[in-house]
Coordinates of C-alpha atoms and ligand atoms in Angstrom, one line a residue:
Chain A
M1 CA 69.3 -27.8 -27.0
N2 CA 69.2 -24.0 -26.7
V3 CA 65.7 -24.3 -25.3
I4 CA 66.8 -26.4 -22.4
R5 CA 69.6 -24.1 -21.6
D6 CA 67.3 -21.1 -21.9
V7 CA 64.8 -22.7 -19.5
W8 CA 67.5 -23.5 -17.0
Q9 CA 68.9 -20.0 -17.3
S10 CA 65.4 -18.5 -16.8
I11 CA 65.1 -20.5 -13.5
V12 CA 68.5 -20.0 -11.9
R13 CA 69.6 -16.7 -13.6
R14 CA 73.1 -16.8 -12.3
D15 CA 76.5 -16.9 -13.7
P16 CA 78.3 -20.3 -13.8
L17 CA 79.4 -21.6 -10.4
S18 CA 83.0 -21.6 -11.5
T19 CA 83.0 -17.8 -11.1
D20 CA 82.9 -15.8 -7.9
K21 CA 79.9 -13.9 -9.1
G22 CA 78.1 -17.1 -9.8
K23 CA 78.9 -18.4 -6.3
S24 CA 77.4 -15.3 -4.7
E25 CA 74.4 -15.2 -7.0
L26 CA 73.6 -18.7 -6.1
V27 CA 73.0 -17.5 -2.6
F28 CA 71.4 -14.2 -3.0
L29 CA 69.2 -14.9 -6.0
N30 CA 67.7 -17.9 -4.3
L31 CA 64.9 -17.6 -1.9
W32 CA 65.8 -20.7 0.1
L33 CA 69.5 -20.2 0.2
H34 CA 69.6 -16.4 0.8
I35 CA 69.3 -16.9 4.5
H36 CA 73.0 -17.7 4.3
P37 CA 75.6 -15.0 3.7
A38 CA 77.4 -15.3 0.4
K39 CA 80.6 -15.8 2.3
V40 CA 81.1 -17.4 5.7
K41 CA 84.0 -17.3 8.2
K42 CA 86.0 -20.5 8.1
E43 CA 85.9 -20.8 11.8
H44 CA 82.1 -21.1 11.8
L45 CA 82.3 -24.2 9.7
K46 CA 84.2 -26.0 12.4
I47 CA 82.1 -28.9 13.7
K48 CA 83.4 -28.5 17.2
H49 CA 82.0 -25.0 17.4
T50 CA 78.3 -25.7 16.8
W51 CA 78.2 -29.5 16.4
Y52 CA 75.6 -28.6 13.8
L53 CA 73.0 -29.1 16.5
G54 CA 70.8 -26.3 15.4
F55 CA 70.8 -27.6 11.9
I56 CA 70.1 -31.1 13.0
T57 CA 67.2 -29.9 15.0
F58 CA 65.8 -28.1 12.0
F59 CA 66.4 -31.2 9.7
L60 CA 64.5 -33.4 12.2
F61 CA 61.7 -30.9 12.1
L62 CA 61.6 -31.2 8.3
I63 CA 61.5 -35.0 8.6
L64 CA 58.6 -34.6 11.1
V65 CA 56.6 -32.4 8.8
T66 CA 57.1 -34.7 5.8
T67 CA 56.3 -38.0 7.6
G68 CA 53.6 -36.3 9.6
V69 CA 51.7 -35.2 6.5
A70 CA 52.0 -38.7 5.2
L71 CA 50.5 -40.1 8.4
M72 CA 47.6 -37.7 8.3
C73 CA 46.4 -39.4 5.1
Y74 CA 45.4 -42.4 7.3
Y75 CA 44.7 -41.0 10.7
R76 CA 41.4 -39.9 12.1
P77 CA 41.3 -38.1 15.4
Q78 CA 38.4 -40.0 16.9
S79 CA 38.0 -42.7 19.4
P80 CA 38.4 -45.6 18.8
Q81 CA 39.2 -45.0 15.1
A82 CA 42.5 -43.3 16.0
Y83 CA 43.8 -46.5 17.5
Q84 CA 42.5 -48.7 14.6
D85 CA 44.3 -46.3 12.2
M86 CA 47.5 -46.8 14.1
K87 CA 47.1 -50.6 13.8
D88 CA 46.4 -50.1 10.1
L89 CA 49.5 -48.0 9.8
Q90 CA 51.5 -50.7 11.5
F91 CA 50.1 -53.8 9.7
V92 CA 48.2 -52.8 6.6
V93 CA 49.5 -49.6 5.1
F94 CA 52.5 -49.9 2.8
L95 CA 55.4 -48.3 4.5
G96 CA 53.0 -47.2 7.3
R97 CA 55.1 -48.7 10.2
F98 CA 58.3 -47.3 8.8
L99 CA 56.8 -43.8 8.4
R100 CA 55.4 -43.9 11.9
N101 CA 58.7 -45.0 13.3
M102 CA 60.5 -42.2 11.5
H103 CA 58.0 -39.7 12.9
R104 CA 58.4 -41.1 16.4
W105 CA 62.2 -41.3 16.5
S106 CA 62.6 -37.9 14.9
A107 CA 60.3 -36.4 17.6
H108 CA 62.4 -37.9 20.4
G109 CA 65.6 -36.8 18.5
M110 CA 64.3 -33.3 18.2
V111 CA 63.7 -33.0 21.9
V112 CA 67.3 -34.3 22.5
C113 CA 68.9 -32.1 19.9
V114 CA 67.1 -28.9 20.8
F115 CA 68.3 -29.4 24.4
L116 CA 71.9 -30.1 23.3
H117 CA 71.8 -27.1 21.0
M118 CA 70.7 -25.0 23.9
C119 CA 73.6 -26.4 26.0
R120 CA 76.2 -25.6 23.2
V121 CA 74.8 -22.1 22.9
F122 CA 75.2 -21.7 26.6
Y123 CA 78.7 -23.2 27.0
T124 CA 80.0 -21.0 24.1
G125 CA 78.4 -18.0 25.7
S126 CA 76.6 -17.3 22.5
Y127 CA 73.6 -15.8 24.2
K128 CA 75.5 -12.7 25.2
K129 CA 75.1 -9.3 23.6
P130 CA 73.9 -8.8 20.9
R131 CA 72.3 -12.3 20.9
Q132 CA 70.2 -12.0 24.1
F133 CA 66.9 -11.9 22.3
N134 CA 67.6 -14.8 20.0
W135 CA 68.2 -16.9 23.1
V136 CA 64.7 -16.0 24.3
V137 CA 63.3 -16.9 20.9
G138 CA 65.2 -20.2 21.3
V139 CA 63.6 -20.9 24.7
F140 CA 60.2 -20.5 23.1
L141 CA 61.2 -22.9 20.3
F142 CA 62.3 -25.3 23.0
L143 CA 58.9 -25.0 24.7
L144 CA 57.1 -25.4 21.4
T145 CA 59.1 -28.6 20.7
L146 CA 58.0 -30.0 24.0
G147 CA 54.4 -29.0 23.2
L148 CA 54.6 -30.7 19.8
S149 CA 55.9 -33.9 21.4
F150 CA 53.3 -33.8 24.1
T151 CA 50.3 -33.3 21.9
G152 CA 51.6 -36.0 19.5
Y153 CA 51.9 -38.4 22.3
L154 CA 48.1 -38.6 22.8
L155 CA 47.3 -39.3 19.1
P156 CA 47.8 -43.1 19.0
W157 CA 45.0 -43.3 21.6
D158 CA 46.5 -46.4 23.4
Q159 CA 47.0 -46.9 27.1
L160 CA 50.4 -45.3 27.1
A161 CA 49.0 -42.2 25.4
F162 CA 45.9 -41.9 27.4
W163 CA 47.5 -42.1 30.8
A164 CA 50.5 -40.0 30.0
I165 CA 48.2 -37.2 28.9
T166 CA 45.8 -37.7 31.9
V167 CA 48.7 -37.4 34.3
G168 CA 50.4 -34.6 32.3
T169 CA 47.3 -32.4 32.0
N170 CA 46.4 -32.9 35.7
I171 CA 49.8 -31.5 36.6
G172 CA 48.8 -28.3 34.9
S173 CA 45.5 -28.1 36.8
Y174 CA 47.5 -27.5 40.0
A175 CA 48.4 -24.1 38.7
P176 CA 46.8 -21.5 41.0
L177 CA 43.6 -19.7 39.9
V178 CA 43.7 -20.7 36.2
G179 CA 44.9 -24.3 36.3
K180 CA 41.5 -26.0 36.2
Q181 CA 40.1 -23.7 33.5
L182 CA 43.2 -24.0 31.4
R183 CA 43.0 -27.8 31.5
E184 CA 39.3 -27.7 30.6
L185 CA 40.1 -25.4 27.6
L186 CA 42.9 -27.7 26.5
L187 CA 40.8 -30.8 26.8
G188 CA 37.5 -29.4 25.7
G189 CA 36.0 -31.3 28.6
H190 CA 36.6 -32.5 32.2
S191 CA 38.7 -35.5 31.4
V192 CA 40.8 -36.9 28.5
G193 CA 38.2 -37.9 25.9
E194 CA 37.1 -37.5 22.3
S195 CA 37.2 -33.7 22.4
A196 CA 40.7 -33.7 24.0
L197 CA 41.9 -36.0 21.2
L198 CA 40.5 -33.6 18.6
R199 CA 42.0 -30.5 20.2
F200 CA 45.4 -32.1 20.6
Y201 CA 45.3 -33.1 17.0
V202 CA 44.5 -29.5 15.9
L203 CA 47.4 -28.2 18.1
H204 CA 49.7 -30.9 16.8
V205 CA 49.1 -30.6 13.1
A206 CA 48.2 -27.0 12.7
V207 CA 48.8 -24.5 15.5
L208 CA 52.1 -25.6 17.0
P209 CA 53.9 -26.5 13.7
S210 CA 53.0 -23.1 12.3
A211 CA 54.3 -21.4 15.4
V212 CA 57.5 -23.4 15.1
I213 CA 57.9 -22.4 11.5
L214 CA 57.3 -18.7 12.2
L215 CA 59.7 -18.6 15.2
T216 CA 62.3 -20.6 13.3
M217 CA 62.2 -17.9 10.6
V218 CA 62.7 -15.2 13.3
H219 CA 65.5 -17.3 14.8
F220 CA 67.4 -17.7 11.6
W221 CA 66.9 -14.1 10.6
R222 CA 68.3 -13.0 14.0
V223 CA 71.3 -15.3 13.7
R224 CA 72.2 -13.3 10.5
K225 CA 71.2 -9.9 11.9
D226 CA 73.3 -10.6 15.0
G227 CA 76.3 -10.8 12.7
G228 CA 76.3 -14.5 11.9
L229 CA 77.4 -17.1 14.4
S230 CA 79.4 -16.1 17.4
R231 CA 83.1 -16.6 17.2
P232 CA 84.4 -19.9 18.5
V233 CA 85.6 -19.4 22.0
W234 CA 89.0 -20.7 21.3
K235 CA 89.4 -17.7 18.9
L236 CA 88.8 -15.2 21.7
K237 CA 92.0 -13.8 22.7
Q238 CA 92.4 -12.2 26.2
D239 CA 92.5 -8.6 25.0
Q240 CA 89.8 -9.2 22.4
A241 CA 87.3 -10.8 24.7
E242 CA 85.7 -7.6 25.6
A243 CA 86.1 -5.7 22.5
L244 CA 84.2 -8.2 20.5
V245 CA 81.1 -7.9 22.6
T246 CA 81.0 -4.2 23.4
I247 CA 78.9 -3.5 20.3
G248 CA 75.8 -1.7 19.6
V249 CA 77.1 1.6 21.1
P250 CA 76.9 4.7 19.0
G251 CA 80.0 5.2 17.0
D252 CA 82.1 8.3 17.3
A253 CA 83.3 8.0 13.7
P254 CA 83.1 11.2 11.6
A255 CA 80.2 11.5 9.2
L256 CA 80.9 9.7 5.9
T257 CA 81.3 11.9 2.9
V258 CA 79.2 10.4 0.2
T259 CA 80.6 10.9 -3.3
T260 CA 78.5 10.7 -6.4
A261 CA 78.8 7.2 -8.0
A262 CA 80.6 6.6 -11.1
K263 CA 78.5 6.2 -14.2
D264 CA 79.0 2.5 -14.5
K265 CA 77.9 1.7 -10.9
T266 CA 76.1 -1.6 -10.7
Y267 CA 75.1 -1.7 -7.1
G268 CA 72.2 -0.2 -5.3
L269 CA 72.6 1.4 -1.8
M270 CA 69.8 2.1 0.5
E271 CA 71.3 4.5 2.9
V272 CA 74.6 5.4 4.3
V273 CA 74.7 6.0 8.1
T274 CA 77.4 6.3 10.6
G275 CA 77.9 4.5 13.8
K276 CA 79.0 1.0 14.7
P277 CA 76.8 -1.9 13.6
I278 CA 75.0 -3.9 16.3
F279 CA 76.8 -7.0 15.2
E280 CA 80.4 -8.3 15.3
T281 CA 82.3 -7.2 12.3
V282 CA 85.2 -8.7 10.4
T283 CA 88.3 -6.7 10.8
A284 CA 90.4 -6.1 7.7
E285 CA 93.1 -8.6 8.8
E286 CA 90.3 -11.3 9.0
E287 CA 89.2 -10.8 5.5
E288 CA 91.1 -13.8 4.2
D289 CA 89.5 -16.0 6.8
V290 CA 86.2 -16.2 4.9
V291 CA 85.2 -18.6 2.1
F292 CA 82.2 -18.7 -0.2
S293 CA 79.2 -20.5 1.2
Y294 CA 79.1 -22.5 -2.0
P295 CA 80.4 -25.1 -1.7
Y296 CA 81.9 -25.1 1.8
A297 CA 78.9 -24.3 4.0
F298 CA 76.4 -26.0 1.8
F299 CA 78.4 -29.2 1.6
R300 CA 78.6 -29.5 5.4
E301 CA 74.9 -28.8 5.8
A302 CA 74.1 -31.3 3.2
V303 CA 76.2 -33.9 5.0
A304 CA 74.4 -33.0 8.3
L305 CA 71.1 -33.5 6.5
M306 CA 72.1 -36.8 5.0
A307 CA 73.4 -38.1 8.3
T308 CA 70.2 -37.1 10.1
V309 CA 67.9 -38.7 7.6
T310 CA 70.1 -41.8 7.3
T311 CA 70.3 -42.2 11.1
I312 CA 66.5 -41.8 11.5
M313 CA 65.8 -44.3 8.7
A314 CA 68.2 -46.8 10.1
L315 CA 66.6 -46.5 13.6
S316 CA 63.2 -46.9 12.1
L317 CA 64.1 -50.1 10.3
V318 CA 65.4 -51.6 13.5
W319 CA 63.1 -50.3 16.3
S320 CA 59.4 -49.9 16.1
A321 CA 57.4 -47.2 18.0
P322 CA 55.4 -48.7 20.8
L323 CA 51.7 -49.3 20.6
E324 CA 49.9 -50.7 23.6
E325 CA 46.3 -51.7 24.1
L326 CA 43.4 -49.4 23.2
A327 CA 43.0 -46.5 25.7
N328 CA 41.0 -47.7 28.7
P329 CA 39.9 -44.9 31.1
A330 CA 39.0 -47.5 33.7
K331 CA 42.3 -49.3 33.9
T332 CA 45.4 -47.4 34.8
P333 CA 48.6 -49.3 33.8
N334 CA 51.0 -49.7 36.6
P335 CA 53.2 -47.7 36.6
A336 CA 51.7 -44.9 34.5
K337 CA 54.4 -42.7 33.1
A338 CA 54.5 -39.5 31.3
P339 CA 56.7 -39.2 28.1
W340 CA 60.3 -39.5 29.1
Y341 CA 61.2 -35.8 28.8
F342 CA 58.6 -35.1 31.4
L343 CA 59.6 -37.9 33.8
G344 CA 61.9 -35.5 35.7
L345 CA 58.8 -33.5 36.2
Q346 CA 56.7 -36.5 37.2
E347 CA 59.5 -37.4 39.7
L348 CA 59.1 -34.0 41.2
V349 CA 55.4 -34.2 41.1
S350 CA 55.5 -37.5 43.0
H351 CA 56.8 -35.5 45.9
S352 CA 54.6 -32.4 45.6
A353 CA 52.2 -31.6 42.7
L354 CA 52.2 -27.9 43.2
L355 CA 55.8 -27.3 43.9
G356 CA 57.1 -30.0 41.6
G357 CA 54.6 -29.6 38.8
V358 CA 54.0 -25.9 38.6
V359 CA 56.4 -23.8 40.7
A360 CA 59.6 -25.6 39.8
P361 CA 59.1 -25.8 36.0
A362 CA 57.8 -22.2 35.8
L363 CA 60.8 -21.0 37.7
M364 CA 63.1 -23.0 35.4
V365 CA 61.6 -21.6 32.2
L366 CA 61.7 -18.0 33.6
A367 CA 65.3 -18.5 34.7
L368 CA 66.3 -19.8 31.3
M369 CA 64.7 -16.8 29.6
A370 CA 66.4 -14.4 32.0
V371 CA 69.9 -15.9 31.5
P372 CA 71.1 -13.4 28.9
Y373 CA 69.8 -10.5 30.9
F374 CA 71.2 -11.6 34.3
D375 CA 74.6 -12.8 33.1
T376 CA 76.0 -9.5 32.0
N377 CA 79.6 -10.5 32.2
P378 CA 80.7 -9.5 28.7
S379 CA 83.4 -12.1 28.3
R380 CA 82.7 -15.3 26.5
R381 CA 85.9 -17.0 27.4
P382 CA 85.2 -20.1 29.6
A383 CA 88.0 -19.0 32.0
D384 CA 86.1 -15.8 32.7
R385 CA 82.7 -17.4 33.4
K386 CA 83.4 -20.3 35.7
W387 CA 80.3 -19.6 37.9
A388 CA 77.9 -19.3 35.0
I389 CA 79.2 -22.6 33.7
R390 CA 79.0 -24.3 37.1
V391 CA 75.4 -23.2 37.7
F392 CA 74.2 -24.2 34.2
T393 CA 76.0 -27.6 34.5
I394 CA 74.2 -28.3 37.8
F395 CA 70.9 -27.3 36.1
V396 CA 71.6 -29.8 33.3
A397 CA 72.7 -32.5 35.7
I398 CA 69.7 -32.2 37.9
N399 CA 67.4 -32.5 34.9
I400 CA 69.2 -35.5 33.5
V401 CA 69.4 -37.3 36.9
L402 CA 65.6 -36.7 37.5
I403 CA 64.7 -38.1 34.1
I404 CA 66.9 -41.1 34.6
V405 CA 65.4 -41.8 38.0
G406 CA 61.9 -41.4 36.6
T407 CA 62.6 -43.6 33.6
F408 CA 64.7 -46.5 35.1
F409 CA 64.3 -46.5 38.8
R410 CA 60.6 -46.2 39.2
G411 CA 58.4 -49.2 39.0
P412 CA 54.8 -50.2 39.9
G413 CA 53.2 -47.8 42.4
W414 CA 56.1 -45.4 41.6
A415 CA 58.2 -47.4 44.1
L416 CA 62.0 -47.3 43.8
V417 CA 63.2 -50.4 41.8
P418 CA 66.6 -51.3 40.4
P419 CA 66.8 -50.5 36.7
W420 CA 67.3 -54.1 35.5
V421 CA 63.6 -54.7 36.4
H422 CA 62.7 -52.9 33.1
I423 CA 65.1 -55.0 31.1
V424 CA 63.6 -58.2 32.4
A425 CA 60.1 -56.9 32.0
G426 CA 60.9 -55.6 28.5
A427 CA 62.1 -59.1 27.4
E428 CA 58.8 -60.7 28.2
Chain B
M1 CA 41.5 20.0 13.4
K2 CA 41.7 21.5 16.8
R3 CA 44.2 20.1 19.3
R4 CA 41.4 19.3 21.8
S5 CA 39.3 17.3 19.3
F6 CA 42.4 15.6 18.0
L7 CA 43.2 14.3 21.5
S8 CA 39.7 13.2 22.3
W9 CA 39.3 11.4 19.0
G10 CA 42.7 9.8 19.6
A11 CA 41.7 8.7 23.0
A12 CA 38.3 7.4 21.7
G13 CA 40.1 5.5 19.0
F14 CA 42.6 4.1 21.4
V15 CA 39.9 2.9 23.8
T16 CA 37.8 1.4 20.9
L17 CA 40.8 -0.4 19.5
W18 CA 41.8 -2.0 22.8
S19 CA 38.2 -2.8 23.7
A20 CA 37.9 -4.6 20.4
V21 CA 41.1 -6.6 21.2
G22 CA 39.8 -7.5 24.6
V23 CA 36.3 -8.5 23.4
S24 CA 37.9 -10.6 20.6
L25 CA 40.2 -12.4 23.1
A26 CA 37.2 -13.1 25.4
A27 CA 35.3 -14.4 22.4
V28 CA 38.2 -16.8 21.6
V29 CA 38.2 -18.1 25.1
R30 CA 34.4 -18.5 25.1
F31 CA 34.5 -20.2 21.7
L32 CA 37.0 -22.7 23.0
T33 CA 34.8 -23.5 26.1
P34 CA 32.3 -26.1 24.9
S35 CA 28.7 -25.2 25.5
V36 CA 27.7 -28.8 25.5
F37 CA 29.8 -31.6 26.9
Y38 CA 29.4 -34.9 25.2
E39 CA 30.5 -36.7 28.2
P40 CA 28.9 -39.3 30.3
P41 CA 26.3 -37.7 32.7
Q42 CA 27.5 -37.0 36.2
A43 CA 24.3 -38.4 37.7
F44 CA 23.4 -42.0 36.8
K45 CA 21.7 -45.2 38.0
I46 CA 23.9 -48.1 38.9
G47 CA 21.3 -50.9 39.5
N48 CA 19.2 -52.4 42.3
P49 CA 20.5 -52.5 45.8
A50 CA 20.3 -56.3 45.8
D51 CA 22.8 -56.4 42.9
F52 CA 25.6 -55.4 45.2
P53 CA 27.3 -58.0 47.5
F54 CA 28.3 -57.3 51.1
G55 CA 32.1 -57.3 51.8
P56 CA 34.7 -55.7 49.5
P57 CA 33.4 -52.8 47.4
T58 CA 32.2 -53.3 43.8
F59 CA 34.3 -51.5 41.2
L60 CA 32.3 -49.9 38.3
A61 CA 34.9 -49.3 35.6
D62 CA 33.0 -47.0 33.3
E63 CA 31.8 -44.8 36.1
K64 CA 35.1 -45.0 38.0
I65 CA 33.5 -45.5 41.4
Y66 CA 33.6 -48.1 44.2
V67 CA 30.2 -49.1 45.7
F68 CA 30.4 -50.1 49.3
R69 CA 27.7 -52.1 50.9
E70 CA 28.0 -52.9 54.6
R71 CA 25.6 -54.9 56.8
D72 CA 23.5 -52.6 59.0
K73 CA 25.3 -49.6 57.6
G74 CA 24.1 -49.3 54.1
F75 CA 25.5 -47.9 50.8
A76 CA 28.4 -45.5 50.2
V77 CA 30.0 -44.6 46.9
A78 CA 33.7 -43.6 46.7
S79 CA 35.5 -42.1 43.7
A80 CA 38.1 -44.2 42.1
V81 CA 40.0 -41.2 40.8
C82 CA 43.2 -40.4 42.6
T83 CA 43.2 -36.8 43.9
H84 CA 46.8 -36.5 42.9
L85 CA 46.9 -36.7 39.1
G86 CA 43.8 -38.6 38.2
C87 CA 44.9 -42.2 37.9
T88 CA 42.4 -44.9 38.8
V89 CA 43.0 -46.4 42.2
A90 CA 42.7 -50.1 42.9
Y91 CA 41.1 -51.5 46.1
F92 CA 43.0 -54.4 47.7
P93 CA 40.8 -56.5 49.9
S94 CA 44.0 -57.9 51.5
D95 CA 44.9 -54.7 53.3
Q96 CA 41.5 -52.9 52.8
K97 CA 43.2 -49.9 51.2
F98 CA 43.2 -48.1 47.8
H99 CA 46.5 -48.1 46.0
C100 CA 47.3 -45.6 43.2
P101 CA 49.5 -47.1 40.5
C102 CA 50.9 -43.8 39.3
H103 CA 52.8 -42.3 42.2
G104 CA 52.1 -44.7 45.0
S105 CA 49.4 -42.8 47.0
V106 CA 47.6 -45.1 49.5
F107 CA 44.2 -44.3 50.8
V108 CA 42.6 -46.1 53.8
S109 CA 39.1 -47.5 53.4
D110 CA 37.4 -44.3 54.6
G111 CA 39.2 -42.6 51.7
S112 CA 41.7 -40.5 53.6
V113 CA 45.3 -40.4 52.5
Q114 CA 47.7 -42.7 54.4
H115 CA 50.8 -41.7 52.5
G116 CA 51.9 -40.6 49.1
P117 CA 51.6 -37.3 47.2
A118 CA 47.8 -37.2 47.0
P119 CA 46.7 -33.9 48.6
R120 CA 43.2 -34.9 49.6
G121 CA 41.3 -38.1 50.4
L122 CA 39.2 -39.8 47.8
E123 CA 35.8 -38.2 47.2
W124 CA 32.5 -39.7 48.3
F125 CA 29.4 -39.2 46.2
E126 CA 25.8 -38.9 47.2
V127 CA 23.9 -42.1 46.6
T128 CA 20.1 -42.0 46.7
L129 CA 17.2 -44.4 46.0
A130 CA 15.4 -43.5 42.7
R131 CA 11.7 -44.0 42.3
D132 CA 12.1 -47.2 40.4
G133 CA 14.1 -48.7 43.3
Q134 CA 17.5 -48.3 41.7
L135 CA 20.5 -46.7 43.3
N136 CA 21.2 -43.2 41.9
V137 CA 24.7 -41.7 42.1
D138 CA 25.4 -38.0 41.7
K139 CA 29.1 -37.2 41.2
E140 CA 28.4 -33.4 41.4
K141 CA 27.3 -33.9 45.0
V142 CA 30.3 -34.7 47.2
V143 CA 29.4 -35.9 50.7
P144 CA 31.4 -36.6 53.9
P145 CA 32.9 -40.1 54.2
A146 CA 30.4 -41.0 56.9
Y147 CA 27.5 -40.6 54.6
R148 CA 25.4 -43.8 54.2
L149 CA 22.2 -44.7 52.4
M150 CA 20.2 -47.2 54.4
V151 CA 18.1 -49.4 52.3
Ligands
HEM1 C1 63.3 -25.7 17.0 C2 64.3 -25.4 17.7 C3 65.6 -24.7 17.2 C4 66.1 -24.7 15.9 C5 65.6 -25.4 14.7 C6 67.4 -23.9 16.0 C7 68.2 -23.7 14.9 C8 69.4 -23.0 15.0 C9 70.4 -22.9 13.9 C10 70.4 -23.7 12.6 C11 71.4 -22.1 14.4 C12 72.7 -21.9 13.7 C13 74.0 -22.5 14.3 C14 73.9 -23.8 15.0 O1 73.6 -24.8 14.3 O2 74.1 -23.9 16.2 C15 71.0 -21.6 15.7 C16 71.8 -20.7 16.5 C17 71.4 -20.2 17.7 N1 70.4 -20.8 18.5 FE1 69.0 -22.1 17.9 N2 67.5 -23.4 17.3 C18 66.5 -23.9 18.0 C19 66.3 -23.7 19.4 C20 67.1 -22.9 20.2 C21 67.1 -22.9 21.6 C22 66.2 -23.8 22.5 C23 68.0 -21.9 22.0 C24 68.3 -21.4 23.4 C25 67.5 -21.4 24.4 C26 68.6 -21.4 20.8 C27 69.5 -20.3 20.8 C28 70.3 -20.0 19.7 C29 71.3 -19.0 19.6 C30 71.5 -17.9 20.7 C31 72.0 -19.1 18.4 C32 73.1 -18.2 17.9 C33 74.4 -19.0 18.3 C34 75.6 -18.4 17.8 O3 75.6 -17.3 17.3 O4 76.7 -19.1 18.0 N3 68.1 -22.0 19.7 N4 69.8 -22.1 16.0
FES2 S1 47.9 -40.1 40.4 FE1 47.7 -41.2 42.2 S2 49.5 -41.0 43.2 FE2 49.7 -39.7 41.5

């Protein structure tokens, strides 16, 4: 049995987990886990600080990659094969419908969770110095998430897909100067057709996922390099509020005197420099507030992962992703709606295509990116940032209201209808 | 190396590098622009004049056009593509108007917008008589709404 033990040792190469050294080695000798610190602050493990929304978003992305690769084994991005393959996945392929459902519901879930994650980051003021740039990285991840959903929406090649993408890409062509050309590049033609399907497929399975993976790596790296998560707002005492964020300034500490190491030193040190680090640091009296990542942080993340996967699986057993008739360029369904997260946009567009479809969303995205650079109020305590919170809440509310109006209150011909019309129609 | 020649080599290198980047970007854009469109031709024949009845226009689904034939006035061809966001409009003989299902634009029978978000009226395409006696529609050639082909 020594062989088995030796093989295992050759893989993990750490001390037993019962020891402190083993617990830290588990983290920093492992490529996948070492994005974590060996020890975390207890307060960061509190659910009510992050709601684990960033993690859940990431886990949904993992589900999407896994189920997506499975779906690729049966899917051909051609017309009308694409639609036939969807039918096959639904009725012929073993587990096909279930995998398709999982892929669809995780995609919707990811859009929801990435938005909620952004809200929690905003409300906890976690985009403030030194995290400004990570917020911007986040905004790009948000856009990429929408892009993934949007490109995926076309792939079933049914009526829903075809018209949502026709309407969606026509919105873009209202952009001054480059709109028409951009749309043509995206579609590889003048209207949504075979080349558009192929291009959306390439974006959906190769370009955008790679971009998300790369940016997620940057995002996680920055969370660590910004000093780990921000402190929960309820921990910010009045007098500390400022001290904790005035960081990154050159320190006035005297130069360190470096003594020669003892003979039995077992650590390597790259360089000793003076000055304050750019991230929040743990003061001496906070030392005892930290615990080993193993098992505390990992256990909670595993629970979040299990909960995410179980929820998606349960949803996929109960509800099936829609599949309408084969795409028919001649016949527009009435009403023709974009994917739900763009219905707020479509609502605006139904009033003015240029203002609602191009100017308003562009301003929204720019405003989001500029948030950490405009809001220079250093305090993260909610009491000190009433206006920021009000403005952001209005922004969120407007988006939600527009989406609800577009989804439930718009019927044939985009006329206003009472929402129960859809329930009755849905029951047919 | 002399300071002068270092600077000019540096400048040359800088210009070369950025030109290479620019050319590559242009090449990417050109690569993504199809040289051939495998799309239905923009000019096509739609049949003999006698195939089209008088009265409400005939809808040709694949071509996305409405063919009008009026007594003593002749032929006219309207686009069925809404100028707002490209949905296919439907002609209602009851009120003689085009209704768009997507955001509710309404176009009167000469194609102009009555209400709704559509920024422009429906387009009218040139229709001519081909040598073989068939009607020929060219979607590249937009004509004023008053355009008629007398047969
Ligand atoms: C694919 C999308 C995204 C993924 C997978 C993701 C993932 C994560 C994870 C796992 C964390 C650690 C803490 C937590 O769970 O909250 C985090 C933190 C953070 N995220 Fe994201 N995120 C995404 C998008 C965004 C967006 C859209 C924003 C904002 C516009 C954003 C801004 C931030 C910031 C500033 C932090 C640090 C928060 C703190 O220190 O408390 N992220 N992200
Ligand atoms: S596409 Fe016709 S009204 Fe919007």
